[in-house]
PDB file of C-alpha atoms and ligand atoms in Angstrom:
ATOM      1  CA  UNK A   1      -2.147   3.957  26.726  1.00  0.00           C
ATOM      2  CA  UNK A   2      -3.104   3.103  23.429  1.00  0.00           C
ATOM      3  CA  UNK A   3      -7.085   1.463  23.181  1.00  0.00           C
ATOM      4  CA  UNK A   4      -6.036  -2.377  22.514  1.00  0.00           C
ATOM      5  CA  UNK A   5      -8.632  -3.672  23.992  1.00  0.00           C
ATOM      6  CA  UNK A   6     -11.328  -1.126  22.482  1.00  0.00           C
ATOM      7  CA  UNK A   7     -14.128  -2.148  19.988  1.00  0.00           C
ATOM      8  CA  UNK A   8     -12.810  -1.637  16.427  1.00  0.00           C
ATOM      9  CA  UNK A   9     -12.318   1.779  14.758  1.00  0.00           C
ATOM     10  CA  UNK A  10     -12.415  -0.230  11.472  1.00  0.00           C
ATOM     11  CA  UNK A  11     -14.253  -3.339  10.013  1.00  0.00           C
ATOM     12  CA  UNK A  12     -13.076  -4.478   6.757  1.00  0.00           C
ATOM     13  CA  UNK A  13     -14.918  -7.109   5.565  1.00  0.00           C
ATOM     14  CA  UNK A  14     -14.657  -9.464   2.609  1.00  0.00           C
ATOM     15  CA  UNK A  15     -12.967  -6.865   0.281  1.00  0.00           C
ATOM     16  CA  UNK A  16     -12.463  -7.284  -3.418  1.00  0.00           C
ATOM     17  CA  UNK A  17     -10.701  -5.056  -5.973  1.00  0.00           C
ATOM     18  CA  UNK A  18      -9.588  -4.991  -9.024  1.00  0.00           C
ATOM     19  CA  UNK A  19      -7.502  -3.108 -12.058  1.00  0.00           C
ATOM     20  CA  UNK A  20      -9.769  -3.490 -14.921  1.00  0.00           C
ATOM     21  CA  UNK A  21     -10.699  -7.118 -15.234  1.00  0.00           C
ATOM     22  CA  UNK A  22      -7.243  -8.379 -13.220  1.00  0.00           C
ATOM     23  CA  UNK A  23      -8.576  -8.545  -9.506  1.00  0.00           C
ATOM     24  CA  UNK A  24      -5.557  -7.934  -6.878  1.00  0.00           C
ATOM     25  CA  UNK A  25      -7.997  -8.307  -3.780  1.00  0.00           C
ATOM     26  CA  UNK A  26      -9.691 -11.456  -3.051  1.00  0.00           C
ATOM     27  CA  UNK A  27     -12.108 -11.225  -0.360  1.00  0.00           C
ATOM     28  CA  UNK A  28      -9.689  -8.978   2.813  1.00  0.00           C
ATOM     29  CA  UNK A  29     -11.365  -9.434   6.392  1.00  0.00           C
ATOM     30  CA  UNK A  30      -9.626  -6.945   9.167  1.00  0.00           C
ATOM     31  CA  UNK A  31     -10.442  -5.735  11.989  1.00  0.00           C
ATOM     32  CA  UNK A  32      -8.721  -2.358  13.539  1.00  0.00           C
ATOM     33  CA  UNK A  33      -8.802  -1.331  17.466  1.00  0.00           C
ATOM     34  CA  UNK A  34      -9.318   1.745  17.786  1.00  0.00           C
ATOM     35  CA  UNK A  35      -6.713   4.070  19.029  1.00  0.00           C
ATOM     36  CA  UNK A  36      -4.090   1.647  17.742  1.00  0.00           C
ATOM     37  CA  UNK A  37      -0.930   1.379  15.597  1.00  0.00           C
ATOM     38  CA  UNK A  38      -2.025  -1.650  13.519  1.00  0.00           C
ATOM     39  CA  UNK A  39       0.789  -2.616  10.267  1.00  0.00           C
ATOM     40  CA  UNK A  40      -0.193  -4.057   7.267  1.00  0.00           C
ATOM     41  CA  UNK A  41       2.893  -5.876   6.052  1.00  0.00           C
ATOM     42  CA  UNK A  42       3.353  -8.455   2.919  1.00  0.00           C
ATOM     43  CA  UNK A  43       5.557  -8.807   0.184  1.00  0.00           C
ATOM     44  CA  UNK A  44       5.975  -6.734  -3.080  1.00  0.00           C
ATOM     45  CA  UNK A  45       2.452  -7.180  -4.829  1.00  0.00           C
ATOM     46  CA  UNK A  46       0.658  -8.055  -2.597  1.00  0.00           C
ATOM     47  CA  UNK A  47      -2.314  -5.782  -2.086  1.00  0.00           C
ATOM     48  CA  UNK A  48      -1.620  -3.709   0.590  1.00  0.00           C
ATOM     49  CA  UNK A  49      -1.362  -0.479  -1.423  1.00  0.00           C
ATOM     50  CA  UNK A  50      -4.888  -1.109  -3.274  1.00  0.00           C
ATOM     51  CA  UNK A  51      -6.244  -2.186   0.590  1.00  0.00           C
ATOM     52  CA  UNK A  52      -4.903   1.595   1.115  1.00  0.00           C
ATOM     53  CA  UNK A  53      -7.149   3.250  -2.106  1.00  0.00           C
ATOM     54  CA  UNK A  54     -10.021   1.052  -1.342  1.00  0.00           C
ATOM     55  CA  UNK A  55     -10.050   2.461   2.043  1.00  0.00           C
ATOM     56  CA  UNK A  56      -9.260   6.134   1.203  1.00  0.00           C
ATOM     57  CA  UNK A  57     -12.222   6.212  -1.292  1.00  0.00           C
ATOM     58  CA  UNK A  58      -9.755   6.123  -4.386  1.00  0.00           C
ATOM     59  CA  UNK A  59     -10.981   3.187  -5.565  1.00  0.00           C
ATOM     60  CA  UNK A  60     -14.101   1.251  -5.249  1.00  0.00           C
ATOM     61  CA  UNK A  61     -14.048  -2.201  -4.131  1.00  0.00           C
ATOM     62  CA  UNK A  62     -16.354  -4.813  -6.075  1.00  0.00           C
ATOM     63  CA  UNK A  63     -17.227  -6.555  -3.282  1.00  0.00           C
ATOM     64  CA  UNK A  64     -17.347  -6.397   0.516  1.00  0.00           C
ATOM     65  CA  UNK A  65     -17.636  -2.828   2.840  1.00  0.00           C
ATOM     66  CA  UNK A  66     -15.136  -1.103   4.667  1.00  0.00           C
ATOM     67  CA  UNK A  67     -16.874   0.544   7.744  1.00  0.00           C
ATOM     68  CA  UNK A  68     -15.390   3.447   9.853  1.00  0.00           C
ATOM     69  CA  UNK A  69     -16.878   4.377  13.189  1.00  0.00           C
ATOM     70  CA  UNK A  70     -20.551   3.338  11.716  1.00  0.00           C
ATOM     71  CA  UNK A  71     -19.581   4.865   8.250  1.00  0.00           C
ATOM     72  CA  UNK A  72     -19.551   2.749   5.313  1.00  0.00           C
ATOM     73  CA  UNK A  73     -16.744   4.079   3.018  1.00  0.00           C
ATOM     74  CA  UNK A  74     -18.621   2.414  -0.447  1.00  0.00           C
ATOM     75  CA  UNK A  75     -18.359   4.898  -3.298  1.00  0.00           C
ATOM     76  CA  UNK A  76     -17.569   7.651  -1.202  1.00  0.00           C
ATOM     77  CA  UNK A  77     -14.218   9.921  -2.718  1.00  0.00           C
ATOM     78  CA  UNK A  78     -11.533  11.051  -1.098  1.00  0.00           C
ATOM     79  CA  UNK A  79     -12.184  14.233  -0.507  1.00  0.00           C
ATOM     80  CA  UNK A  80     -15.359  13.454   1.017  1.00  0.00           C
ATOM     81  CA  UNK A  81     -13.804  11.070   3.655  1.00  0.00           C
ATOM     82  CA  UNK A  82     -11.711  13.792   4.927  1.00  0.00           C
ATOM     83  CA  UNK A  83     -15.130  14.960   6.540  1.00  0.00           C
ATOM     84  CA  UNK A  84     -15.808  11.714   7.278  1.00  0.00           C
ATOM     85  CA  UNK A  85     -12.461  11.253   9.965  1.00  0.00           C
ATOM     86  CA  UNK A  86     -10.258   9.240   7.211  1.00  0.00           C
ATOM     87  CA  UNK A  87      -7.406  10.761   6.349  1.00  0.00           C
ATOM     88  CA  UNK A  88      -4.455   9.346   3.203  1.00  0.00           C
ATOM     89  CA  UNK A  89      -0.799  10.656   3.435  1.00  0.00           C
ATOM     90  CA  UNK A  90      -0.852  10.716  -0.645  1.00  0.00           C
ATOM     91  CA  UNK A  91       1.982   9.351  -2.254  1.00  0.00           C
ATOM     92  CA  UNK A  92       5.005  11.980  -3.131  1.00  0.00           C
ATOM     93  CA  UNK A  93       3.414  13.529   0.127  1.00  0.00           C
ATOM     94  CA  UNK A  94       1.251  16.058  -1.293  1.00  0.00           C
ATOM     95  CA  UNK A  95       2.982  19.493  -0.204  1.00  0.00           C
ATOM     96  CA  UNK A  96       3.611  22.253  -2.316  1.00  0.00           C
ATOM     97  CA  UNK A  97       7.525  22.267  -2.414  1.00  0.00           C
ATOM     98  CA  UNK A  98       7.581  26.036  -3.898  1.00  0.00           C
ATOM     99  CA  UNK A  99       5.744  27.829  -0.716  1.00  0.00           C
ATOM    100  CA  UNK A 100       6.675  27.586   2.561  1.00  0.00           C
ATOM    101  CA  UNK A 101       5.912  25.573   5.718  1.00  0.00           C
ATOM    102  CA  UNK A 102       3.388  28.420   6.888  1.00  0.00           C
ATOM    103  CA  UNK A 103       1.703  28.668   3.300  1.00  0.00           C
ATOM    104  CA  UNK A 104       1.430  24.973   2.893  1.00  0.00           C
ATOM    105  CA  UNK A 105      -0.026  25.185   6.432  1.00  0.00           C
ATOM    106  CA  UNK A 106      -2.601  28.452   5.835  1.00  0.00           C
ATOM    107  CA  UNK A 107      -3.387  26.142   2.580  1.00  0.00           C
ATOM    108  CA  UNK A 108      -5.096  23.750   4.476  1.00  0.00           C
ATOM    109  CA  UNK A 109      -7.289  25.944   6.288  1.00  0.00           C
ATOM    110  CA  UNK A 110      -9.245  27.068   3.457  1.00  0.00           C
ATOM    111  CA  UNK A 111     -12.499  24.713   3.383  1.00  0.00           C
ATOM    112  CA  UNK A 112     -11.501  24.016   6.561  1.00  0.00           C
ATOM    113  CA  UNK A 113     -12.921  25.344  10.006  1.00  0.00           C
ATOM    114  CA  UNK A 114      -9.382  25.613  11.791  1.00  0.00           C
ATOM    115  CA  UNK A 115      -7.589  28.884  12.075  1.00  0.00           C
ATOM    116  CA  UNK A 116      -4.076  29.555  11.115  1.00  0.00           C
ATOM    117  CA  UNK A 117      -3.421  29.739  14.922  1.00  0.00           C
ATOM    118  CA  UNK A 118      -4.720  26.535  15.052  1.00  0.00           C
ATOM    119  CA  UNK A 119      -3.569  24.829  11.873  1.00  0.00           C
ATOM    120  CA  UNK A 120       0.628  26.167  13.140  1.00  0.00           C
ATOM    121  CA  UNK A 121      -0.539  25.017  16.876  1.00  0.00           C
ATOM    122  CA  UNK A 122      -0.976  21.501  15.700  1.00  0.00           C
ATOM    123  CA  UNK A 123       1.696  21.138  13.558  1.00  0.00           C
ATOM    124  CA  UNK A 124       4.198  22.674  15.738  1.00  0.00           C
ATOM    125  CA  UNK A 125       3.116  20.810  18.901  1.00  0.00           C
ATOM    126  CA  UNK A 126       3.497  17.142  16.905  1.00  0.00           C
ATOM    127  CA  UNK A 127       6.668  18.235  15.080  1.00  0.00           C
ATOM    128  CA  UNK A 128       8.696  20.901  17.064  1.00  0.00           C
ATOM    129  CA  UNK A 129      10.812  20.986  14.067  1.00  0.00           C
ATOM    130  CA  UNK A 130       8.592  22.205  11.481  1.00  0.00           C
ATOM    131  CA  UNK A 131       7.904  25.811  13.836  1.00  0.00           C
ATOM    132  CA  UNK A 132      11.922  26.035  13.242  1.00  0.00           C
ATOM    133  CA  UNK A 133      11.668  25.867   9.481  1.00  0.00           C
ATOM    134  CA  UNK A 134       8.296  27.687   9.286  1.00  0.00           C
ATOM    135  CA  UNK A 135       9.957  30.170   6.935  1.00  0.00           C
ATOM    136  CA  UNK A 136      11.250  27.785   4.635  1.00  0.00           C
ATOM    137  CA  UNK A 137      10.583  26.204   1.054  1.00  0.00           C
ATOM    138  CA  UNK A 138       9.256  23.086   1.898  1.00  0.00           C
ATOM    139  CA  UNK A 139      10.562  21.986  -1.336  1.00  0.00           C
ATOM    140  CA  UNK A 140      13.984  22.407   0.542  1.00  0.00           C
ATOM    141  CA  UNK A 141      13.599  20.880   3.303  1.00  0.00           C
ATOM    142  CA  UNK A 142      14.787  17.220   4.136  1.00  0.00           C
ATOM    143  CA  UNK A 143      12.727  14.190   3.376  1.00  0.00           C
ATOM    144  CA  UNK A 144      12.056  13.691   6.936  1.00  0.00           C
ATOM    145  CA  UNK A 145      11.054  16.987   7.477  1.00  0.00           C
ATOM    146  CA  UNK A 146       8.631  17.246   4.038  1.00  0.00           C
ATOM    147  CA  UNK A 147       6.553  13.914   5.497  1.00  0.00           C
ATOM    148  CA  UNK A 148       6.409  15.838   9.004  1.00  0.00           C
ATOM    149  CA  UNK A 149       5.047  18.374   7.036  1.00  0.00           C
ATOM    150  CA  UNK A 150       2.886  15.779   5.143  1.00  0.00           C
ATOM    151  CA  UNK A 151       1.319  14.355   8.498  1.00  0.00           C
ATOM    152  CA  UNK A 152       0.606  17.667   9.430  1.00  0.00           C
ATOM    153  CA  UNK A 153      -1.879  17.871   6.940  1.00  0.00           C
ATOM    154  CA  UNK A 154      -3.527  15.037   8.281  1.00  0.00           C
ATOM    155  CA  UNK A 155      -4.231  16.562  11.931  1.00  0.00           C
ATOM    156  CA  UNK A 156      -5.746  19.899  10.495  1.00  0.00           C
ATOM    157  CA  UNK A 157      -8.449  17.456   9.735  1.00  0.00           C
ATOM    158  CA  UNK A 158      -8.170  15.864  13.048  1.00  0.00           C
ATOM    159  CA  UNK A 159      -9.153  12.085  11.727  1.00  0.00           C
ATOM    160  CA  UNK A 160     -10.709   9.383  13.411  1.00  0.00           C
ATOM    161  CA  UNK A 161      -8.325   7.338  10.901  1.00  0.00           C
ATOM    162  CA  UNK A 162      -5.051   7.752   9.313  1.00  0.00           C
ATOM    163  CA  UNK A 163      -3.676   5.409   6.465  1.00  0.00           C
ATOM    164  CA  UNK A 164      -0.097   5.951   5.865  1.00  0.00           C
ATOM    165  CA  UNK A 165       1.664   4.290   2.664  1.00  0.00           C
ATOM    166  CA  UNK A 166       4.933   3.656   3.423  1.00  0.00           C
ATOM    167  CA  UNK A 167       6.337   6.850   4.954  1.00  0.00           C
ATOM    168  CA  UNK A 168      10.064   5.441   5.320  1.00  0.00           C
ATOM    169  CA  UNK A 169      10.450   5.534   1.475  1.00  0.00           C
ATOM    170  CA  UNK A 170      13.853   7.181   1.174  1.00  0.00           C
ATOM    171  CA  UNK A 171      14.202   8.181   4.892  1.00  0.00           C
ATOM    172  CA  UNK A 172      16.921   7.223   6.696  1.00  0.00           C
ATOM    173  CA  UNK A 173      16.820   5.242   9.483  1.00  0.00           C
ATOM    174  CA  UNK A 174      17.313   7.626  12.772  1.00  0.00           C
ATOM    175  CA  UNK A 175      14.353   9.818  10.662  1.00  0.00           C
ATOM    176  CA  UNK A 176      11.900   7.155  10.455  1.00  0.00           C
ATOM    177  CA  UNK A 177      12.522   6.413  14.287  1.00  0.00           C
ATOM    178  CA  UNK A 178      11.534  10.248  14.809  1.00  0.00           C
ATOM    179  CA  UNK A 179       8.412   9.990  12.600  1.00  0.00           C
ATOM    180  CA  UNK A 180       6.796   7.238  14.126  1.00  0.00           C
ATOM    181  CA  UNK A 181       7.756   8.020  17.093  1.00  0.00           C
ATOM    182  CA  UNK A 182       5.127  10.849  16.574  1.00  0.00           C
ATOM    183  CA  UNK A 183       2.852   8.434  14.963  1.00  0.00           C
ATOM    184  CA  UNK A 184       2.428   6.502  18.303  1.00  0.00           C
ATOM    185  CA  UNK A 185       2.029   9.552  19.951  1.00  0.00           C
ATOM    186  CA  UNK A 186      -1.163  10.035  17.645  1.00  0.00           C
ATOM    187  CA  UNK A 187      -2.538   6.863  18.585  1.00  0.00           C
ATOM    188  CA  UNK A 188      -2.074   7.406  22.113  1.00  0.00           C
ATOM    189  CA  UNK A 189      -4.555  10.206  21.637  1.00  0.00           C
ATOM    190  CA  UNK A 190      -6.748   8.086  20.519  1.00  0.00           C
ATOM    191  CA  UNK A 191      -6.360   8.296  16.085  1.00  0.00           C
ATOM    192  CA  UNK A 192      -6.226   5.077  14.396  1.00  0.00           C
ATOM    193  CA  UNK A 193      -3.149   4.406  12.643  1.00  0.00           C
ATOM    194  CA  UNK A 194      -3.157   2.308   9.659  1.00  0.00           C
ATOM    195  CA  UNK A 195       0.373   1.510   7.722  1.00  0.00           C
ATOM    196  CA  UNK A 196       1.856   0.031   5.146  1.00  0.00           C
ATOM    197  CA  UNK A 197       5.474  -0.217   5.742  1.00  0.00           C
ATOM    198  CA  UNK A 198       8.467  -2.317   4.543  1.00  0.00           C
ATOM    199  CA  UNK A 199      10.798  -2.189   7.206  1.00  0.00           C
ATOM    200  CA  UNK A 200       9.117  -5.135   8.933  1.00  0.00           C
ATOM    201  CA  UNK A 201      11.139  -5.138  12.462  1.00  0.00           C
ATOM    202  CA  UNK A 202      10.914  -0.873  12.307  1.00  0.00           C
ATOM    203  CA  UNK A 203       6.878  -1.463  11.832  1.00  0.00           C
ATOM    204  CA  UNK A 204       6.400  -4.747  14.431  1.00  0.00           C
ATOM    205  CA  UNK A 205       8.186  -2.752  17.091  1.00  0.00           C
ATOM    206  CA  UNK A 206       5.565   0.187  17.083  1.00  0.00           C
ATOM    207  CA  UNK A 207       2.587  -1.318  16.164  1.00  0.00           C
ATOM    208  CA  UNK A 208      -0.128  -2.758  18.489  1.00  0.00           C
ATOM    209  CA  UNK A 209      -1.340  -5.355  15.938  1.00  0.00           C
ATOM    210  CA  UNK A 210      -0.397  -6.632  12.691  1.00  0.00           C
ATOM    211  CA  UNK A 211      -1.350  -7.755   9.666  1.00  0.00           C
ATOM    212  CA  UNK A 212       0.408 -10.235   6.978  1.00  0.00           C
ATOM    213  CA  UNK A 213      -1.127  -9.890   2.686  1.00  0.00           C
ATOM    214  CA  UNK A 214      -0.074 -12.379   0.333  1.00  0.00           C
ATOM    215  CA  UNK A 215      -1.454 -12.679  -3.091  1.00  0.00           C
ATOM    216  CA  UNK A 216      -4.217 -10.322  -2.044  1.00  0.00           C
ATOM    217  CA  UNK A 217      -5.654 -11.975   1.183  1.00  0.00           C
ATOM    218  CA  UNK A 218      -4.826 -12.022   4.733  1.00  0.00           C
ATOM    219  CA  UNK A 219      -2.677 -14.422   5.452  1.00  0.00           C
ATOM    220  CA  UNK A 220      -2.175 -13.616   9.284  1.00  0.00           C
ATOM    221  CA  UNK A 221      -3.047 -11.259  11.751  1.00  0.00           C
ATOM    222  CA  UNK A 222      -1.609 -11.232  15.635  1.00  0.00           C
ATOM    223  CA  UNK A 223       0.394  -9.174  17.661  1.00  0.00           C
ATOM    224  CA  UNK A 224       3.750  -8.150  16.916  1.00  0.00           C
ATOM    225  CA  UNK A 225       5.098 -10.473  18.395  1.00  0.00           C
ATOM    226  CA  UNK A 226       3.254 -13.437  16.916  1.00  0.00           C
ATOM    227  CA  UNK A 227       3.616 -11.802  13.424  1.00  0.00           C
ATOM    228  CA  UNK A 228       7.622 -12.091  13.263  1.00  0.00           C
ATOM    229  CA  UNK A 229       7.925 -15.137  12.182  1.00  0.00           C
ATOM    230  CA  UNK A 230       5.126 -15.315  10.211  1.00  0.00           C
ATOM    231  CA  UNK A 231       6.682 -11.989   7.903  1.00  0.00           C
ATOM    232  CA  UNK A 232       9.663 -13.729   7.379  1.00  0.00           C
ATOM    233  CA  UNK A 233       7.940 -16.871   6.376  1.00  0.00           C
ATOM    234  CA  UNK A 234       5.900 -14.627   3.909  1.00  0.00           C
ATOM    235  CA  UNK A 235       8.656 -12.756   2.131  1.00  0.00           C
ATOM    236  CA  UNK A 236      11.188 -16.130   2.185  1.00  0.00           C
ATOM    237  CA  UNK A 237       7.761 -17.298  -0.126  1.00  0.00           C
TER     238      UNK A 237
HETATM  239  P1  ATP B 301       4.363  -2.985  -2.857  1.00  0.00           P
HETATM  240  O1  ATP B 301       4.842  -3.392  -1.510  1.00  0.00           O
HETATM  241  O2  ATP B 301       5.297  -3.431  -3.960  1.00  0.00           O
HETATM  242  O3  ATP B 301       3.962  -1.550  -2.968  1.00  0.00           O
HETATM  243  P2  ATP B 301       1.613  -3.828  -2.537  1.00  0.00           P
HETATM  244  O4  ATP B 301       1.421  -4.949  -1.585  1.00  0.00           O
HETATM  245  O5  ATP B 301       1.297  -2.463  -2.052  1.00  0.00           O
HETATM  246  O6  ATP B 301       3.065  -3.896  -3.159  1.00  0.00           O
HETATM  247  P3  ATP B 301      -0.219  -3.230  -4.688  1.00  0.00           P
HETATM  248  O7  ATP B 301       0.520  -2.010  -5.114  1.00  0.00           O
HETATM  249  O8  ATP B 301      -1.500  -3.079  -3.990  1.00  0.00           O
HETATM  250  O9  ATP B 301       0.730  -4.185  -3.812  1.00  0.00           O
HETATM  251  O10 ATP B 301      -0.401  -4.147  -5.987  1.00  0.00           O
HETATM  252  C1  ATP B 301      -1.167  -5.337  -5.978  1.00  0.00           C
HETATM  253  C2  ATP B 301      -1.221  -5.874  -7.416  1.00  0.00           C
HETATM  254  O11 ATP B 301      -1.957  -4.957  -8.232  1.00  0.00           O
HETATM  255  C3  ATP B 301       0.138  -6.021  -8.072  1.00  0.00           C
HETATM  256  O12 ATP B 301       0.122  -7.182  -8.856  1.00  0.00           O
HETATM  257  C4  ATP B 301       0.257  -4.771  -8.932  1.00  0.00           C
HETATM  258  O13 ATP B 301       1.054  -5.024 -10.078  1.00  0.00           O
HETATM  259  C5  ATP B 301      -1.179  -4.509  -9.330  1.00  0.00           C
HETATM  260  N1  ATP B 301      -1.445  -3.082  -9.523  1.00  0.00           N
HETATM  261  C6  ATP B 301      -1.201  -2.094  -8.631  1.00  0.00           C
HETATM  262  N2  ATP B 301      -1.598  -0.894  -9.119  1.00  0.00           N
HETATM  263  C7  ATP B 301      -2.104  -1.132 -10.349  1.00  0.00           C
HETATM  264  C8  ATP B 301      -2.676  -0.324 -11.370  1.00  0.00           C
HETATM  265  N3  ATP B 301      -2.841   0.992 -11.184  1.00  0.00           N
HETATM  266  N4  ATP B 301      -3.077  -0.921 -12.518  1.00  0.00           N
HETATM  267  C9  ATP B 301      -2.941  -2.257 -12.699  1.00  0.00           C
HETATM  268  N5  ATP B 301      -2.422  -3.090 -11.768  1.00  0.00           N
HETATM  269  C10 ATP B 301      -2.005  -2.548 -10.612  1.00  0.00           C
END
């Protein structure tokens, strides 16, 4: 079951942002279950990218507070959140494409306070595939495979949050199924799941909640099922 009906996981409240003296986020109020799939959808430009860095600590917000569990994300960086339960999928994935599964893997246990055993237990348990290609180039692998790879990352750190950009950028179709399939399965253990995603009807049939950004607010915010319409009246805009 995923937590629906839980307190939230994450408070966003009255975010601003900008690039330089252009602001792109005008005052975002959200509210995330925890345990749940909740996706953040909106047309090109709207926001939902910079809601991502603000979030991730990669860029501070000039007004309002984004609060995780208790923690207030402020001027924290990135690599500091880790610690703090909020995991990024970075864009171009962040895996070494020259070493193998297993050494991107034993990567991420340095700093860390996971084993190998339990870095490879992880991974392989969420994505059977990757134990198959342990021995590959991860450079070499298929797209699908590289973001499986990519989320595996995430769980070394086992976050309270995880804020995925757009993972279905250049996947095909059956592959995306297969990756968020293991996405819900995250939630259902109780991770909150955060994602931007452009494949509206791919993202409104996993996701518990959803969100619509136009011109840097939200412009709507309901279940799935109440947010159809409303994304195709936002992108016809
Ligand atoms: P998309 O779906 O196209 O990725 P988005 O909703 O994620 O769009 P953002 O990428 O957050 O939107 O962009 C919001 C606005 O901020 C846009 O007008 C964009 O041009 C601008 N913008 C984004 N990144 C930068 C940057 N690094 N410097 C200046 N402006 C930026």
């Amino acid at each position: 079951m995923t937590g629906t009906t839980s307190a939230p996981s994450v408070t966003i409240s009255g975010i601003r942002a900008s690039y330089g003296r252009i602001e792109v986020l005008h005052g975002v109020d959200l509210a995330i279950p925890s345990g749940s799939v909740f996706a953040l959808l909106g047309p090109n430009g709207a926001g939902k990218s910079t809601l991502l860095k603000v979030m991730s600590g990669r860029l501070v917000p000039t007004a309002g507070v984004v609060d995780v569990d208790g923690f207030v994300v402020g001027k924290t960086p990135a690599e500091k959140l880790v610690k703090r339960g909020i995991c990024a999928i970075p864009e171009g994935r962040g895996i070494f494409p020259n070493l193998t599964v297993r050494e991107n893997l034993r990567l991420w246990t340095y700093g860390g306070k996971a084993s190998m055993a339990e870095v490879e237990e992880k991974a392989y348990t969420t994505f059977p595939r990757l134990k198959e290609r342990r021995k590959q180039l991860a450079g070499l692998m298929s797209g699908g495979e590289q973001q499986m790879l990519a989320i595996s990352r995430a769980l070394v750190t086992d976050p309270k949050l995880l804020l995925l950009d757009e993972l279905s950028m250049g996947l095909a179709p059956l592959v995306v199924a297969e990756l968020y399939e293991s996405v819900k399965e995250l939630a259902r253990n109780g991770m909150t799941v955060l994602m931007v995603e452009q494949f509206v009807t791919t993202a409104l049939a996993l996701a518990d909640h959803a969100a619509i950004m136009v011109h840097g607010r939200v412009a709507n915010q309901g279940t799935p099922q109440e947010m159809a319409d409303a994304a195709l009246t936002a992108y016809l805009a």
